[in-house]
Amino acid sequence: MRVSQSGSVFTLAWEDTNVDGLSFGGDFNDLIINVELGNIPGVNQLVAIDQGEDQRELLDLTQLPGQQVTADFTVNREAALDNFVGFYRIDDEDGQIGSLNPGDAGYAAAALGRRVLTDLDLRVADGATESFSGTLDVGFLYAPFIIANGTPEQLLDQDTNNDPEIYFPFIAGNADGADHVRLLGDNVFGFEDLPGGGDNDFNDIVVQINFTLV
Ligand SMILES: [Ca+2]
Ligand SMILES: [Ca+2]
Ligand SMILES: [Ca+2]
Ligand SMILES: [Ca+2]
């Protein structure tokens, strides 16, 4: 059998005699099979499969095989505020956490309690770009959050006077009722850090994620 390739088409050509060089042999046309490879979605496409709608700036790892994926983050900042971006596990595409929905009392604390990649602080200096890498468990949905000019610790401590604003892709979860997360591409999230949408440039933090199966 001989194999040749033209683009996505592989040709398998068989010779059915073992007498080479004779008129009835060696022509490798006794059986020919063309195999065309279809478009096999990559892991990044699978994660992004439900992205694209207004409040669907989510990571869908429910369809991935295996146990974990490596997530490589590229984080860029164009903002005066020192923002903090993270991700948390949600139970459905509307952001539910147990019995809590976005906007319910205690939702922000519950979201921070579900925070993943807790050893990664996705924050960079203004105008800077940095790379981070971590692993995520497959089989779950994750949503991003942005804390404007603050940290999770400030929201979780006992002092309510130092609480920064936290924003989610789910408008109901945002105190100002404004959109603060926008999809800029597959697994590319742009965040707006100002109350009420501010200048709406959605580049105050930009997080791009590339997934690979472990
Ligand atoms: Ca506080
Ligand atoms: Ca949005
Ligand atoms: Ca902005
Ligand atoms: Ca900006």
PDB file of C-alpha atoms and ligand atoms in Angstrom:
ATOM      1  CA  MET A   1       0.000   0.000   0.000  1.00  0.00           C
ATOM      2  CA  ARG A   2       1.147   3.493  -0.726  1.00  0.00           C
ATOM      3  CA  VAL A   3      -0.169   6.617   0.941  1.00  0.00           C
ATOM      4  CA  SER A   4      -0.142  10.036  -0.625  1.00  0.00           C
ATOM      5  CA  GLN A   5      -1.584  13.311   0.605  1.00  0.00           C
ATOM      6  CA  SER A   6      -3.142  16.293  -1.112  1.00  0.00           C
ATOM      7  CA  GLY A   7      -4.437  18.883   1.321  1.00  0.00           C
ATOM      8  CA  SER A   8      -6.827  17.187   3.711  1.00  0.00           C
ATOM      9  CA  VAL A   9      -7.232  14.165   1.405  1.00  0.00           C
ATOM     10  CA  PHE A  10      -5.180  11.041   2.006  1.00  0.00           C
ATOM     11  CA  THR A  11      -5.068   8.446  -0.774  1.00  0.00           C
ATOM     12  CA  LEU A  12      -4.495   4.793   0.128  1.00  0.00           C
ATOM     13  CA  ALA A  13      -3.508   2.809  -2.970  1.00  0.00           C
ATOM     14  CA  TRP A  14      -3.149  -0.965  -2.851  1.00  0.00           C
ATOM     15  CA  GLU A  15      -1.282  -3.392  -5.048  1.00  0.00           C
ATOM     16  CA  ASP A  16      -2.829  -6.864  -4.935  1.00  0.00           C
ATOM     17  CA  THR A  17       0.079  -8.916  -6.333  1.00  0.00           C
ATOM     18  CA  ASN A  18       3.591  -9.344  -4.992  1.00  0.00           C
ATOM     19  CA  VAL A  19       5.124  -9.457  -8.449  1.00  0.00           C
ATOM     20  CA  ASP A  20       6.666  -6.085  -9.017  1.00  0.00           C
ATOM     21  CA  GLY A  21       7.730  -4.769 -12.397  1.00  0.00           C
ATOM     22  CA  LEU A  22       5.467  -7.036 -14.409  1.00  0.00           C
ATOM     23  CA  SER A  23       2.643  -5.741 -16.546  1.00  0.00           C
ATOM     24  CA  PHE A  24       0.001  -6.965 -14.110  1.00  0.00           C
ATOM     25  CA  GLY A  25       1.747  -5.720 -11.001  1.00  0.00           C
ATOM     26  CA  GLY A  26       3.177  -2.616  -9.449  1.00  0.00           C
ATOM     27  CA  ASP A  27       0.529  -0.234 -10.627  1.00  0.00           C
ATOM     28  CA  PHE A  28      -0.972   0.343  -7.175  1.00  0.00           C
ATOM     29  CA  ASN A  29      -4.420   0.944  -8.594  1.00  0.00           C
ATOM     30  CA  ASP A  30      -6.071  -2.306  -7.647  1.00  0.00           C
ATOM     31  CA  LEU A  31      -7.908  -0.637  -4.807  1.00  0.00           C
ATOM     32  CA  ILE A  32      -7.820   3.096  -4.091  1.00  0.00           C
ATOM     33  CA  ILE A  33      -9.429   4.730  -1.105  1.00  0.00           C
ATOM     34  CA  ASN A  34      -9.531   8.482  -0.599  1.00  0.00           C
ATOM     35  CA  VAL A  35      -9.939   9.615   2.968  1.00  0.00           C
ATOM     36  CA  GLU A  36     -10.801  13.245   3.684  1.00  0.00           C
ATOM     37  CA  LEU A  37     -10.315  14.590   7.193  1.00  0.00           C
ATOM     38  CA  GLY A  38     -13.179  16.700   8.408  1.00  0.00           C
ATOM     39  CA  ASN A  39     -12.810  19.795  10.558  1.00  0.00           C
ATOM     40  CA  ILE A  40     -12.075  18.401  14.008  1.00  0.00           C
ATOM     41  CA  PRO A  41     -12.772  21.117  16.583  1.00  0.00           C
ATOM     42  CA  GLY A  42      -9.859  21.956  18.817  1.00  0.00           C
ATOM     43  CA  VAL A  43     -10.060  22.321  22.528  1.00  0.00           C
ATOM     44  CA  ASN A  44     -10.253  26.128  22.278  1.00  0.00           C
ATOM     45  CA  GLN A  45     -13.249  25.900  19.955  1.00  0.00           C
ATOM     46  CA  LEU A  46     -15.005  23.486  22.301  1.00  0.00           C
ATOM     47  CA  VAL A  47     -14.502  25.785  25.288  1.00  0.00           C
ATOM     48  CA  ALA A  48     -15.832  28.740  23.273  1.00  0.00           C
ATOM     49  CA  ILE A  49     -18.790  26.871  21.842  1.00  0.00           C
ATOM     50  CA  ASP A  50     -21.457  28.848  23.716  1.00  0.00           C
ATOM     51  CA  GLN A  51     -19.704  32.196  23.723  1.00  0.00           C
ATOM     52  CA  GLY A  52     -20.890  35.101  21.647  1.00  0.00           C
ATOM     53  CA  GLU A  53     -24.093  36.268  23.268  1.00  0.00           C
ATOM     54  CA  ASP A  54     -24.330  39.299  25.496  1.00  0.00           C
ATOM     55  CA  GLN A  55     -24.108  37.541  28.859  1.00  0.00           C
ATOM     56  CA  ARG A  56     -22.304  34.408  27.713  1.00  0.00           C
ATOM     57  CA  GLU A  57     -18.734  35.430  28.353  1.00  0.00           C
ATOM     58  CA  LEU A  58     -18.126  31.991  29.834  1.00  0.00           C
ATOM     59  CA  LEU A  59     -15.705  29.084  29.646  1.00  0.00           C
ATOM     60  CA  ASP A  60     -17.496  25.827  28.881  1.00  0.00           C
ATOM     61  CA  LEU A  61     -15.298  22.917  29.946  1.00  0.00           C
ATOM     62  CA  THR A  62     -18.234  20.517  30.191  1.00  0.00           C
ATOM     63  CA  GLN A  63     -17.525  18.824  26.851  1.00  0.00           C
ATOM     64  CA  LEU A  64     -13.804  18.231  27.225  1.00  0.00           C
ATOM     65  CA  PRO A  65     -12.258  14.808  27.685  1.00  0.00           C
ATOM     66  CA  GLY A  66      -9.814  14.002  30.459  1.00  0.00           C
ATOM     67  CA  GLN A  67      -9.447  15.445  33.933  1.00  0.00           C
ATOM     68  CA  GLN A  68      -7.772  18.804  33.534  1.00  0.00           C
ATOM     69  CA  VAL A  69      -6.678  21.304  30.923  1.00  0.00           C
ATOM     70  CA  THR A  70      -3.811  23.715  30.943  1.00  0.00           C
ATOM     71  CA  ALA A  71      -4.940  27.324  30.627  1.00  0.00           C
ATOM     72  CA  ASP A  72      -2.381  29.826  29.374  1.00  0.00           C
ATOM     73  CA  PHE A  73      -3.433  33.416  30.064  1.00  0.00           C
ATOM     74  CA  THR A  74      -2.205  36.548  28.378  1.00  0.00           C
ATOM     75  CA  VAL A  75      -3.288  39.586  30.383  1.00  0.00           C
ATOM     76  CA  ASN A  76      -3.065  43.162  29.175  1.00  0.00           C
ATOM     77  CA  ARG A  77      -4.085  46.368  30.966  1.00  0.00           C
ATOM     78  CA  GLU A  78      -5.004  49.800  29.601  1.00  0.00           C
ATOM     79  CA  ALA A  79      -6.441  51.460  32.693  1.00  0.00           C
ATOM     80  CA  ALA A  80      -5.625  53.759  35.568  1.00  0.00           C
ATOM     81  CA  LEU A  81      -7.333  51.456  38.075  1.00  0.00           C
ATOM     82  CA  ASP A  82      -5.475  48.457  39.500  1.00  0.00           C
ATOM     83  CA  ASN A  83      -8.009  45.781  38.628  1.00  0.00           C
ATOM     84  CA  PHE A  84      -8.188  42.153  39.577  1.00  0.00           C
ATOM     85  CA  VAL A  85      -9.642  39.477  37.288  1.00  0.00           C
ATOM     86  CA  GLY A  86     -10.478  35.922  38.260  1.00  0.00           C
ATOM     87  CA  PHE A  87     -12.716  33.001  37.350  1.00  0.00           C
ATOM     88  CA  TYR A  88     -15.270  31.028  39.367  1.00  0.00           C
ATOM     89  CA  ARG A  89     -17.290  27.870  38.864  1.00  0.00           C
ATOM     90  CA  ILE A  90     -20.976  28.269  38.051  1.00  0.00           C
ATOM     91  CA  ASP A  91     -23.787  25.714  37.951  1.00  0.00           C
ATOM     92  CA  ASP A  92     -25.509  26.927  34.796  1.00  0.00           C
ATOM     93  CA  GLU A  93     -25.128  29.461  32.006  1.00  0.00           C
ATOM     94  CA  ASP A  94     -27.085  32.055  33.983  1.00  0.00           C
ATOM     95  CA  GLY A  95     -24.447  32.109  36.688  1.00  0.00           C
ATOM     96  CA  GLN A  96     -26.288  30.179  39.362  1.00  0.00           C
ATOM     97  CA  ILE A  97     -24.280  29.096  42.430  1.00  0.00           C
ATOM     98  CA  GLY A  98     -26.263  26.557  44.408  1.00  0.00           C
ATOM     99  CA  SER A  99     -29.529  28.340  45.177  1.00  0.00           C
ATOM    100  CA  LEU A 100     -28.047  31.796  44.569  1.00  0.00           C
ATOM    101  CA  ASN A 101     -28.554  33.782  41.390  1.00  0.00           C
ATOM    102  CA  PRO A 102     -26.609  36.865  40.268  1.00  0.00           C
ATOM    103  CA  GLY A 103     -27.938  39.854  42.208  1.00  0.00           C
ATOM    104  CA  ASP A 104     -28.942  37.830  45.265  1.00  0.00           C
ATOM    105  CA  ALA A 105     -27.497  38.882  48.615  1.00  0.00           C
ATOM    106  CA  GLY A 106     -24.315  36.916  49.196  1.00  0.00           C
ATOM    107  CA  TYR A 107     -23.728  36.147  45.526  1.00  0.00           C
ATOM    108  CA  ALA A 108     -20.370  37.945  45.330  1.00  0.00           C
ATOM    109  CA  ALA A 109     -19.054  36.138  48.418  1.00  0.00           C
ATOM    110  CA  ALA A 110     -20.299  32.813  47.020  1.00  0.00           C
ATOM    111  CA  ALA A 111     -18.607  33.536  43.689  1.00  0.00           C
ATOM    112  CA  LEU A 112     -15.325  34.317  45.418  1.00  0.00           C
ATOM    113  CA  GLY A 113     -15.771  31.108  47.415  1.00  0.00           C
ATOM    114  CA  ARG A 114     -15.944  29.259  44.096  1.00  0.00           C
ATOM    115  CA  ARG A 115     -12.911  31.047  42.714  1.00  0.00           C
ATOM    116  CA  VAL A 116     -10.468  28.837  40.793  1.00  0.00           C
ATOM    117  CA  LEU A 117      -6.812  29.393  39.946  1.00  0.00           C
ATOM    118  CA  THR A 118      -6.488  31.057  43.334  1.00  0.00           C
ATOM    119  CA  ASP A 119      -2.719  31.069  43.057  1.00  0.00           C
ATOM    120  CA  LEU A 120      -2.927  33.252  39.944  1.00  0.00           C
ATOM    121  CA  ASP A 121      -3.475  36.968  40.403  1.00  0.00           C
ATOM    122  CA  LEU A 122      -4.452  38.096  36.929  1.00  0.00           C
ATOM    123  CA  ARG A 123      -3.297  41.665  37.398  1.00  0.00           C
ATOM    124  CA  VAL A 124      -0.607  43.628  35.602  1.00  0.00           C
ATOM    125  CA  ALA A 125       0.826  47.130  35.550  1.00  0.00           C
ATOM    126  CA  ASP A 126      -0.848  49.727  33.345  1.00  0.00           C
ATOM    127  CA  GLY A 127       0.199  49.308  29.719  1.00  0.00           C
ATOM    128  CA  ALA A 128       1.840  45.974  30.470  1.00  0.00           C
ATOM    129  CA  THR A 129       1.229  42.459  29.175  1.00  0.00           C
ATOM    130  CA  GLU A 130       1.975  39.368  31.243  1.00  0.00           C
ATOM    131  CA  SER A 131       1.519  35.628  30.867  1.00  0.00           C
ATOM    132  CA  PHE A 132       0.161  33.226  33.451  1.00  0.00           C
ATOM    133  CA  SER A 133      -0.447  29.493  33.374  1.00  0.00           C
ATOM    134  CA  GLY A 134      -2.657  27.216  35.440  1.00  0.00           C
ATOM    135  CA  THR A 135      -4.837  24.124  35.275  1.00  0.00           C
ATOM    136  CA  LEU A 136      -8.626  23.882  35.316  1.00  0.00           C
ATOM    137  CA  ASP A 137     -10.785  20.869  36.076  1.00  0.00           C
ATOM    138  CA  VAL A 138     -12.899  19.767  33.119  1.00  0.00           C
ATOM    139  CA  GLY A 139     -16.613  19.069  33.379  1.00  0.00           C
ATOM    140  CA  PHE A 140     -17.588  22.522  34.613  1.00  0.00           C
ATOM    141  CA  LEU A 141     -18.676  25.978  33.495  1.00  0.00           C
ATOM    142  CA  TYR A 142     -16.615  28.955  34.587  1.00  0.00           C
ATOM    143  CA  ALA A 143     -17.351  32.673  34.521  1.00  0.00           C
ATOM    144  CA  PRO A 144     -14.974  35.604  34.874  1.00  0.00           C
ATOM    145  CA  PHE A 145     -15.234  38.470  37.342  1.00  0.00           C
ATOM    146  CA  ILE A 146     -13.453  41.792  37.625  1.00  0.00           C
ATOM    147  CA  ILE A 147     -12.836  43.661  40.863  1.00  0.00           C
ATOM    148  CA  ALA A 148     -12.337  47.338  40.094  1.00  0.00           C
ATOM    149  CA  ASN A 149      -9.294  48.766  41.860  1.00  0.00           C
ATOM    150  CA  GLY A 150      -9.355  46.192  44.620  1.00  0.00           C
ATOM    151  CA  THR A 151      -8.854  42.594  45.698  1.00  0.00           C
ATOM    152  CA  PRO A 152     -10.970  39.588  46.742  1.00  0.00           C
ATOM    153  CA  GLU A 153      -9.592  39.979  50.266  1.00  0.00           C
ATOM    154  CA  GLN A 154     -11.140  43.449  50.563  1.00  0.00           C
ATOM    155  CA  LEU A 155     -14.555  42.018  49.660  1.00  0.00           C
ATOM    156  CA  LEU A 156     -14.267  39.048  52.001  1.00  0.00           C
ATOM    157  CA  ASP A 157     -12.938  40.779  55.105  1.00  0.00           C
ATOM    158  CA  GLN A 158     -15.157  42.129  57.898  1.00  0.00           C
ATOM    159  CA  ASP A 159     -14.692  45.780  56.908  1.00  0.00           C
ATOM    160  CA  THR A 160     -17.565  46.873  54.658  1.00  0.00           C
ATOM    161  CA  ASN A 161     -16.041  50.331  54.197  1.00  0.00           C
ATOM    162  CA  ASN A 162     -13.228  49.101  51.946  1.00  0.00           C
ATOM    163  CA  ASP A 163     -15.361  47.037  49.544  1.00  0.00           C
ATOM    164  CA  PRO A 164     -14.494  47.575  45.875  1.00  0.00           C
ATOM    165  CA  GLU A 165     -17.011  46.974  43.069  1.00  0.00           C
ATOM    166  CA  ILE A 166     -17.114  43.475  41.596  1.00  0.00           C
ATOM    167  CA  TYR A 167     -18.644  42.831  38.169  1.00  0.00           C
ATOM    168  CA  PHE A 168     -19.827  39.647  36.468  1.00  0.00           C
ATOM    169  CA  PRO A 169     -20.932  38.796  32.894  1.00  0.00           C
ATOM    170  CA  PHE A 170     -24.460  38.567  34.320  1.00  0.00           C
ATOM    171  CA  ILE A 171     -25.954  42.074  34.347  1.00  0.00           C
ATOM    172  CA  ALA A 172     -28.205  41.216  37.305  1.00  0.00           C
ATOM    173  CA  GLY A 173     -25.079  40.618  39.362  1.00  0.00           C
ATOM    174  CA  ASN A 174     -23.696  44.104  38.740  1.00  0.00           C
ATOM    175  CA  ALA A 175     -24.754  46.815  41.200  1.00  0.00           C
ATOM    176  CA  ASP A 176     -24.844  49.445  38.430  1.00  0.00           C
ATOM    177  CA  GLY A 177     -26.833  47.249  36.018  1.00  0.00           C
ATOM    178  CA  ALA A 178     -24.212  47.840  33.311  1.00  0.00           C
ATOM    179  CA  ASP A 179     -22.287  45.448  31.093  1.00  0.00           C
ATOM    180  CA  HIS A 180     -18.652  45.092  32.151  1.00  0.00           C
ATOM    181  CA  VAL A 181     -17.480  42.066  30.148  1.00  0.00           C
ATOM    182  CA  ARG A 182     -17.319  41.726  26.410  1.00  0.00           C
ATOM    183  CA  LEU A 183     -16.143  38.913  24.180  1.00  0.00           C
ATOM    184  CA  LEU A 184     -13.351  40.098  21.865  1.00  0.00           C
ATOM    185  CA  GLY A 185     -12.786  36.689  20.243  1.00  0.00           C
ATOM    186  CA  ASP A 186     -12.892  33.030  21.195  1.00  0.00           C
ATOM    187  CA  ASN A 187     -11.750  32.907  24.843  1.00  0.00           C
ATOM    188  CA  VAL A 188     -10.753  36.587  24.743  1.00  0.00           C
ATOM    189  CA  PHE A 189     -12.458  38.732  27.368  1.00  0.00           C
ATOM    190  CA  GLY A 190     -12.410  42.511  27.523  1.00  0.00           C
ATOM    191  CA  PHE A 191     -13.343  44.178  30.824  1.00  0.00           C
ATOM    192  CA  GLU A 192     -14.682  47.651  31.540  1.00  0.00           C
ATOM    193  CA  ASP A 193     -13.796  48.843  35.051  1.00  0.00           C
ATOM    194  CA  LEU A 194     -15.750  52.111  35.405  1.00  0.00           C
ATOM    195  CA  PRO A 195     -19.197  52.376  37.064  1.00  0.00           C
ATOM    196  CA  GLY A 196     -22.102  52.541  34.648  1.00  0.00           C
ATOM    197  CA  GLY A 197     -19.848  51.437  31.801  1.00  0.00           C
ATOM    198  CA  GLY A 198     -17.676  54.565  31.975  1.00  0.00           C
ATOM    199  CA  ASP A 199     -15.826  55.093  28.715  1.00  0.00           C
ATOM    200  CA  ASN A 200     -16.929  51.630  27.530  1.00  0.00           C
ATOM    201  CA  ASP A 201     -13.575  50.870  25.923  1.00  0.00           C
ATOM    202  CA  PHE A 202     -13.604  47.329  27.382  1.00  0.00           C
ATOM    203  CA  ASN A 203      -9.806  47.218  27.324  1.00  0.00           C
ATOM    204  CA  ASP A 204      -9.127  48.051  30.948  1.00  0.00           C
ATOM    205  CA  ILE A 205      -8.133  44.427  31.313  1.00  0.00           C
ATOM    206  CA  VAL A 206      -8.016  42.047  28.362  1.00  0.00           C
ATOM    207  CA  VAL A 207      -7.597  38.355  29.145  1.00  0.00           C
ATOM    208  CA  GLN A 208      -6.848  35.877  26.375  1.00  0.00           C
ATOM    209  CA  ILE A 209      -6.800  32.170  27.197  1.00  0.00           C
ATOM    210  CA  ASN A 210      -5.324  29.290  25.233  1.00  0.00           C
ATOM    211  CA  PHE A 211      -6.307  25.796  26.370  1.00  0.00           C
ATOM    212  CA  THR A 212      -4.437  22.552  25.851  1.00  0.00           C
ATOM    213  CA  LEU A 213      -5.429  19.078  26.987  1.00  0.00           C
ATOM    214  CA  VAL A 214      -3.142  17.770  29.707  1.00  0.00           C
TER     215      VAL A 214
HETATM  216 CA    CA B   1     -14.365  44.636  52.931  1.00  0.00          CA
HETATM  217 CA    CA B   2     -21.290  41.456  28.189  1.00  0.00          CA
HETATM  218 CA    CA B   3     -12.702  51.688  30.442  1.00  0.00          CA
HETATM  219 CA    CA B   4      -9.148  51.611  29.125  1.00  0.00          CA
END
